[in-house]
Amino acid sequence: MRKLAKTKSVALLTATLIGALALTSCGADGSTATPADSPLAKGASIVVPSDPGGGYDQTARAMEKVLTDEGIAKRVQVTNTPGAGGTVALSQYVQGNDPSDLMVAGKALVGAVLTNKADNKLSEATPIARLIGEYEVVVVPADSKFETLEDFLAALKADPGENPIAIGNQGGVDHQWGGILAQEVGVNPTDVNFVTYDGGAEVTTAMLGGRVAAGISGYAEFAEQVEAGKLKVLASSSDTPLEVNPDIPTITDAGYPDAVFVNWRGIFAPPGISESDRKDLDEAFKTMNDSEAWAKVRETNGWTDEYLGTDEFEAQLEKDEAEAETQLKELGLA
């Protein structure tokens, strides 16, 4: 009888331990939780190198919700540090060493480093995960005289300086794609009147206020005003229709297949973090990327899945920095 009672006690203790272990890997709702020694276990911060409302800001705040809802991070605080196309935030960020202090950044910042002659490259931070891609769009006010991209590019060719284009930052993806479009119709990109703003919110305000003829950014930054009928999209930089709005003409439809262009955004940690922390962050963001919640975020914003883990992302970033330098020199933007 005592032997039976002892056996039951051992079984109960074993079951309790198994349950406790399960709770360390799953949240209360069944979501994946972060190991106790992970950089995200007690919470994290995400630096946004632009004003609120832009693509970086949208990405960071979407991550804030998914990371906490999925139990990957206890809490997440998002802070905005705008200036010089993101290079102000980068110069401050690479001085840190706390692996729970993260930064969202992307291809735009790679170009901004070059055009602003910044002291620090994005690759000085620790690449953790490339997450999403976003195609650019050319947008004009709803009452604009330009009905098609061809209309606008014809006017740009006739008088580049009199048709100002609002862009998100100097040398970033908006600027790069605008330069490519100019070259497509035989215009020197340096002759185009590009007007730089810190983020998509300011670009939208400039267009609605009649201060520029057009704007270039990712679709998500204009979506609300497009759906409200205040802005219209002339074309996307994609070669296939955008899932979020299939009615938008593609750049291939417009007759410029060589101008297909895609942006990306990812998450970074400070320089010099430990290999253990790097691995934990890699696994945490792989879990986030694979979640249904993040898939819904991508669908809602019209973002494509461009995921790369730490090693692959580091290698790709080096290639992107080299390609951006070549491209910006060719376009006269560096």
Short mmCIF file of C-alpha atoms in Angstrom, two decimals:
data_model
loop_
_atom_site.label_atom_id
_atom_site.label_comp_id
_atom_site.label_asym_id
_atom_site.label_seq_id
_atom_site.Cartn_x
_atom_site.Cartn_y
_atom_site.Cartn_z
CA MET A 1 0.00 0.00 0.00
CA ARG A 2 2.85 2.37 0.92
CA LYS A 3 4.64 1.43 -2.29
CA LEU A 4 1.53 2.30 -4.29
CA ALA A 5 1.19 5.67 -2.50
CA LYS A 6 4.85 6.43 -3.16
CA THR A 7 4.42 5.56 -6.84
CA LYS A 8 1.44 7.91 -7.08
CA SER A 9 3.45 10.71 -5.40
CA VAL A 10 6.30 10.30 -7.85
CA ALA A 11 3.88 10.33 -10.77
CA LEU A 12 2.21 13.47 -9.42
CA LEU A 13 5.57 15.21 -8.94
CA THR A 14 6.65 14.25 -12.46
CA ALA A 15 3.42 15.59 -13.92
CA THR A 16 3.85 18.83 -11.98
CA LEU A 17 7.40 19.30 -13.27
CA ILE A 18 6.31 18.61 -16.85
CA GLY A 19 3.53 21.15 -16.50
CA ALA A 20 5.92 23.74 -15.10
CA LEU A 21 8.32 23.17 -17.97
CA ALA A 22 5.47 23.54 -20.43
CA LEU A 23 4.57 26.90 -18.93
CA THR A 24 8.11 28.17 -19.63
CA SER A 25 7.64 27.48 -23.32
CA CYS A 26 3.98 28.41 -23.75
CA GLY A 27 1.92 31.40 -22.75
CA ALA A 28 -1.45 31.09 -21.04
CA ASP A 29 -3.18 31.11 -24.40
CA GLY A 30 -0.88 28.47 -25.89
CA SER A 31 1.45 31.00 -27.54
CA THR A 32 5.22 30.55 -27.40
CA ALA A 33 6.85 32.25 -24.43
CA THR A 34 10.43 33.44 -24.16
CA PRO A 35 13.06 31.58 -22.06
CA ALA A 36 13.78 33.28 -18.74
CA ASP A 37 17.36 34.18 -19.73
CA SER A 38 16.41 35.67 -23.13
CA PRO A 39 17.02 39.39 -23.75
CA LEU A 40 13.25 39.78 -24.26
CA ALA A 41 12.19 38.00 -21.06
CA LYS A 42 11.80 41.14 -18.96
CA GLY A 43 10.77 43.38 -21.82
CA ALA A 44 12.36 45.24 -24.70
CA SER A 45 12.56 48.62 -26.39
CA ILE A 46 12.50 49.33 -30.12
CA VAL A 47 14.08 52.47 -31.54
CA VAL A 48 12.35 53.91 -34.62
CA PRO A 49 14.74 56.09 -36.67
CA SER A 50 11.97 58.40 -37.94
CA ASP A 51 8.93 60.37 -36.87
CA PRO A 52 5.67 58.60 -35.91
CA GLY A 53 3.47 57.49 -38.80
CA GLY A 54 6.09 56.29 -41.25
CA GLY A 55 6.96 52.79 -42.41
CA TYR A 56 9.52 52.16 -39.68
CA ASP A 57 7.04 53.33 -37.05
CA GLN A 58 4.25 51.13 -38.43
CA THR A 59 6.57 48.12 -38.43
CA ALA A 60 7.77 48.70 -34.87
CA ARG A 61 4.28 49.19 -33.45
CA ALA A 62 3.02 46.08 -35.22
CA MET A 63 5.95 44.16 -33.70
CA GLU A 64 5.14 45.62 -30.28
CA LYS A 65 1.66 44.12 -30.38
CA VAL A 66 2.59 40.74 -31.84
CA LEU A 67 5.59 40.21 -29.55
CA THR A 68 3.50 40.86 -26.43
CA ASP A 69 0.33 39.11 -27.62
CA GLU A 70 2.31 35.99 -28.53
CA GLY A 71 4.16 35.95 -25.22
CA ILE A 72 7.54 36.45 -26.90
CA ALA A 73 8.26 39.63 -24.89
CA LYS A 74 6.75 40.68 -21.59
CA ARG A 75 6.41 44.26 -22.76
CA VAL A 76 7.78 46.44 -25.56
CA GLN A 77 8.37 50.20 -25.58
CA VAL A 78 8.66 52.04 -28.91
CA THR A 79 10.56 55.34 -29.11
CA ASN A 80 11.03 57.63 -32.11
CA THR A 81 14.37 59.29 -32.88
CA PRO A 82 14.03 61.14 -36.20
CA GLY A 83 16.66 63.05 -38.15
CA ALA A 84 18.88 62.85 -41.25
CA GLY A 85 17.07 59.89 -42.78
CA GLY A 86 17.60 57.74 -39.68
CA THR A 87 21.33 58.33 -39.31
CA VAL A 88 20.87 60.38 -36.11
CA ALA A 89 19.25 57.39 -34.43
CA LEU A 90 21.86 55.01 -35.87
CA SER A 91 24.79 57.03 -34.53
CA GLN A 92 23.28 56.93 -31.04
CA TYR A 93 22.20 53.32 -31.28
CA VAL A 94 25.57 51.79 -32.11
CA GLN A 95 26.97 53.22 -28.88
CA GLY A 96 24.75 50.88 -26.83
CA ASN A 97 25.25 47.28 -25.75
CA ASP A 98 21.96 46.13 -24.15
CA PRO A 99 20.56 43.23 -26.25
CA SER A 100 17.01 44.10 -25.19
CA ASP A 101 17.36 47.54 -26.84
CA LEU A 102 16.44 46.87 -30.47
CA MET A 103 16.10 49.02 -33.57
CA VAL A 104 13.92 48.66 -36.65
CA ALA A 105 15.65 49.71 -39.87
CA GLY A 106 15.71 48.89 -43.55
CA LYS A 107 17.01 49.50 -47.02
CA ALA A 108 16.17 53.19 -46.77
CA LEU A 109 18.69 53.67 -43.97
CA VAL A 110 21.38 51.94 -46.02
CA GLY A 111 21.05 54.70 -48.61
CA ALA A 112 20.67 57.51 -46.08
CA VAL A 113 24.03 56.58 -44.55
CA LEU A 114 25.70 57.19 -47.90
CA THR A 115 23.94 60.40 -48.89
CA ASN A 116 24.33 61.93 -45.44
CA LYS A 117 27.97 60.82 -45.24
CA ALA A 118 27.19 59.35 -41.84
CA ASP A 119 29.93 58.09 -39.55
CA ASN A 120 28.27 54.71 -39.00
CA LYS A 121 26.98 52.02 -41.34
CA LEU A 122 23.90 49.94 -40.59
CA SER A 123 26.04 46.79 -40.60
CA GLU A 124 27.80 48.07 -37.46
CA ALA A 125 24.67 47.08 -35.56
CA THR A 126 23.87 43.36 -35.20
CA PRO A 127 21.42 42.15 -37.86
CA ILE A 128 18.83 39.87 -36.22
CA ALA A 129 16.12 39.28 -38.81
CA ARG A 130 14.99 40.69 -42.13
CA LEU A 131 11.21 40.58 -41.86
CA ILE A 132 9.10 42.24 -44.52
CA GLY A 133 9.24 43.81 -47.94
CA GLU A 134 7.19 46.68 -49.31
CA TYR A 135 6.79 48.01 -52.81
CA GLU A 136 6.89 51.73 -53.48
CA VAL A 137 4.01 53.72 -55.00
CA VAL A 138 3.70 57.07 -56.77
CA VAL A 139 0.77 59.02 -55.32
CA VAL A 140 -0.83 62.35 -56.22
CA PRO A 141 -3.70 64.36 -54.70
CA ALA A 142 -7.14 63.15 -55.78
CA ASP A 143 -7.77 66.36 -57.76
CA SER A 144 -4.39 66.24 -59.53
CA LYS A 145 -4.30 66.79 -63.29
CA PHE A 146 -2.19 63.63 -63.58
CA GLU A 147 -4.38 60.59 -64.24
CA THR A 148 -1.64 58.08 -65.06
CA LEU A 149 2.04 57.56 -64.33
CA GLU A 150 2.73 58.31 -67.98
CA ASP A 151 1.07 61.73 -67.56
CA PHE A 152 3.26 62.55 -64.60
CA LEU A 153 6.52 61.29 -66.13
CA ALA A 154 5.83 63.29 -69.31
CA ALA A 155 5.47 66.45 -67.21
CA LEU A 156 8.60 65.53 -65.25
CA LYS A 157 10.55 65.10 -68.49
CA ALA A 158 9.33 68.45 -69.82
CA ASP A 159 10.20 70.35 -66.63
CA PRO A 160 11.81 68.34 -63.81
CA GLY A 161 12.13 71.28 -61.46
CA GLU A 162 8.50 72.36 -61.64
CA ASN A 163 7.03 69.04 -60.52
CA PRO A 164 8.38 68.49 -56.99
CA ILE A 165 8.24 64.99 -55.53
CA ALA A 166 7.94 64.42 -51.78
CA ILE A 167 10.12 61.60 -50.45
CA GLY A 168 10.65 60.08 -47.02
CA ASN A 169 14.37 60.72 -46.64
CA GLN A 170 17.46 61.77 -48.52
CA GLY A 171 19.03 58.84 -50.37
CA GLY A 172 16.48 56.33 -49.10
CA VAL A 173 14.34 53.96 -51.11
CA ASP A 174 11.83 56.66 -52.09
CA HIS A 175 14.68 58.78 -53.43
CA GLN A 176 16.33 55.82 -55.17
CA TRP A 177 13.15 54.72 -56.93
CA GLY A 178 12.33 58.29 -57.89
CA GLY A 179 15.77 58.56 -59.47
CA ILE A 180 15.23 55.33 -61.36
CA LEU A 181 11.88 56.59 -62.72
CA ALA A 182 13.54 59.81 -63.84
CA GLN A 183 16.24 57.87 -65.68
CA GLU A 184 13.55 55.77 -67.37
CA VAL A 185 12.35 58.89 -69.23
CA GLY A 186 15.81 60.33 -69.83
CA VAL A 187 15.93 62.80 -66.95
CA ASN A 188 19.04 63.27 -64.82
CA PRO A 189 17.91 62.52 -61.23
CA THR A 190 19.86 65.51 -59.96
CA ASP A 191 17.57 67.78 -62.02
CA VAL A 192 14.44 66.53 -60.25
CA ASN A 193 13.08 68.62 -57.38
CA PHE A 194 12.98 65.99 -54.64
CA VAL A 195 11.64 67.43 -51.37
CA THR A 196 12.74 65.46 -48.32
CA TYR A 197 10.52 64.84 -45.28
CA ASP A 198 11.03 62.74 -42.15
CA GLY A 199 8.50 59.96 -42.70
CA GLY A 200 5.35 59.17 -44.64
CA ALA A 201 3.05 61.28 -42.47
CA GLU A 202 4.87 64.47 -43.52
CA VAL A 203 4.90 63.35 -47.16
CA THR A 204 1.13 62.90 -47.03
CA THR A 205 0.64 66.32 -45.41
CA ALA A 206 2.79 67.96 -48.09
CA MET A 207 0.68 66.44 -50.87
CA LEU A 208 -2.66 67.27 -49.26
CA GLY A 209 -1.40 70.81 -48.71
CA GLY A 210 -0.50 71.24 -52.38
CA ARG A 211 3.19 71.84 -51.68
CA VAL A 212 4.34 69.06 -54.05
CA ALA A 213 3.06 67.48 -57.26
CA ALA A 214 3.49 63.87 -56.12
CA GLY A 215 4.82 61.66 -53.37
CA ILE A 216 6.71 58.37 -53.24
CA SER A 217 6.65 55.88 -50.37
CA GLY A 218 5.25 52.48 -49.42
CA TYR A 219 1.53 51.95 -49.96
CA ALA A 220 0.77 51.44 -46.26
CA GLU A 221 1.81 55.02 -45.51
CA PHE A 222 -0.83 56.38 -47.90
CA ALA A 223 -3.51 53.70 -47.51
CA GLU A 224 -5.84 55.63 -45.20
CA GLN A 225 -5.94 58.71 -47.43
CA VAL A 226 -6.21 56.62 -50.60
CA GLU A 227 -9.18 54.74 -49.18
CA ALA A 228 -10.72 58.04 -48.07
CA GLY A 229 -10.50 59.32 -51.66
CA LYS A 230 -8.04 62.12 -50.88
CA LEU A 231 -5.07 60.59 -52.72
CA LYS A 232 -4.77 58.44 -55.84
CA VAL A 233 -2.05 55.97 -56.74
CA LEU A 234 -0.56 56.18 -60.22
CA ALA A 235 1.57 53.01 -60.04
CA SER A 236 3.37 50.60 -57.75
CA SER A 237 7.00 49.51 -58.08
CA SER A 238 5.93 45.86 -58.37
CA ASP A 239 5.72 43.59 -61.39
CA THR A 240 2.50 41.94 -60.15
CA PRO A 241 -0.63 43.53 -58.60
CA LEU A 242 -0.43 44.36 -54.90
CA GLU A 243 -2.60 42.02 -52.84
CA VAL A 244 -3.69 44.89 -50.62
CA ASN A 245 -5.03 46.83 -53.64
CA PRO A 246 -4.98 44.87 -56.92
CA ASP A 247 -6.46 47.81 -58.87
CA ILE A 248 -3.22 49.79 -58.67
CA PRO A 249 -1.31 49.66 -61.99
CA THR A 250 2.10 48.02 -61.68
CA ILE A 251 5.27 49.61 -63.00
CA THR A 252 5.37 46.79 -65.55
CA ASP A 253 1.82 47.68 -66.68
CA ALA A 254 3.02 51.25 -67.11
CA GLY A 255 5.74 50.05 -69.48
CA TYR A 256 8.82 50.27 -67.25
CA PRO A 257 9.75 46.68 -66.30
CA ASP A 258 13.33 47.70 -65.47
CA ALA A 259 12.03 49.94 -62.69
CA VAL A 260 10.71 47.12 -60.47
CA PHE A 261 11.92 47.86 -56.94
CA VAL A 262 11.27 46.48 -53.43
CA ASN A 263 12.12 47.82 -49.98
CA TRP A 264 12.75 45.69 -46.87
CA ARG A 265 12.68 46.24 -43.10
CA GLY A 266 14.21 44.23 -40.31
CA ILE A 267 15.23 44.24 -36.68
CA PHE A 268 18.68 44.91 -35.23
CA ALA A 269 20.48 44.59 -31.89
CA PRO A 270 23.44 46.68 -30.67
CA PRO A 271 27.01 45.83 -31.72
CA GLY A 272 29.00 43.23 -29.82
CA ILE A 273 26.21 41.29 -28.12
CA SER A 274 26.99 37.75 -26.97
CA GLU A 275 26.50 34.80 -29.28
CA SER A 276 23.95 33.42 -26.81
CA ASP A 277 21.87 36.62 -26.93
CA ARG A 278 22.18 36.75 -30.71
CA LYS A 279 20.85 33.19 -30.96
CA ASP A 280 17.97 33.88 -28.54
CA LEU A 281 16.91 36.96 -30.50
CA ASP A 282 17.17 35.05 -33.78
CA GLU A 283 14.84 32.37 -32.42
CA ALA A 284 12.44 34.91 -30.92
CA PHE A 285 11.92 36.77 -34.18
CA LYS A 286 11.69 33.54 -36.16
CA THR A 287 8.83 32.61 -33.83
CA MET A 288 7.20 35.99 -34.38
CA ASN A 289 7.62 35.77 -38.15
CA ASP A 290 6.03 32.31 -38.25
CA SER A 291 3.00 33.35 -36.16
CA GLU A 292 -0.50 33.75 -37.61
CA ALA A 293 -0.67 37.18 -35.99
CA TRP A 294 2.35 38.43 -37.97
CA ALA A 295 0.98 36.90 -41.16
CA LYS A 296 -2.18 38.95 -40.59
CA VAL A 297 -0.09 42.09 -40.10
CA ARG A 298 1.66 41.48 -43.43
CA GLU A 299 -1.65 40.93 -45.20
CA THR A 300 -3.27 44.03 -43.72
CA ASN A 301 -0.36 46.30 -44.65
CA GLY A 302 0.42 44.79 -48.02
CA TRP A 303 3.87 43.69 -46.87
CA THR A 304 5.61 40.66 -48.40
CA ASP A 305 7.42 37.99 -46.37
CA GLU A 306 11.14 38.66 -46.84
CA TYR A 307 12.36 36.77 -43.75
CA LEU A 308 16.05 36.02 -43.31
CA GLY A 309 17.64 34.77 -40.06
CA THR A 310 20.72 36.33 -38.50
CA ASP A 311 23.46 34.71 -40.58
CA GLU A 312 21.67 35.08 -43.91
CA PHE A 313 20.60 38.63 -43.07
CA GLU A 314 24.14 39.68 -42.18
CA ALA A 315 25.45 38.40 -45.51
CA GLN A 316 22.63 40.03 -47.48
CA LEU A 317 23.09 43.36 -45.72
CA GLU A 318 26.73 43.51 -46.80
CA LYS A 319 25.61 42.98 -50.41
CA ASP A 320 22.89 45.62 -50.09
CA GLU A 321 25.34 48.20 -48.77
CA ALA A 322 27.70 47.58 -51.69
CA GLU A 323 24.87 47.71 -54.26
CA ALA A 324 23.40 50.88 -52.75
CA GLU A 325 26.74 52.65 -53.01
CA THR A 326 27.02 51.75 -56.68
CA GLN A 327 23.42 52.67 -57.44
CA LEU A 328 23.48 56.00 -55.64
CA LYS A 329 26.67 57.03 -57.43
CA GLU A 330 25.12 56.12 -60.78
CA LEU A 331 22.01 58.13 -59.94
CA GLY A 332 24.01 61.11 -58.73
CA LEU A 333 22.54 60.82 -55.25
CA ALA A 334 25.70 60.02 -53.29
#
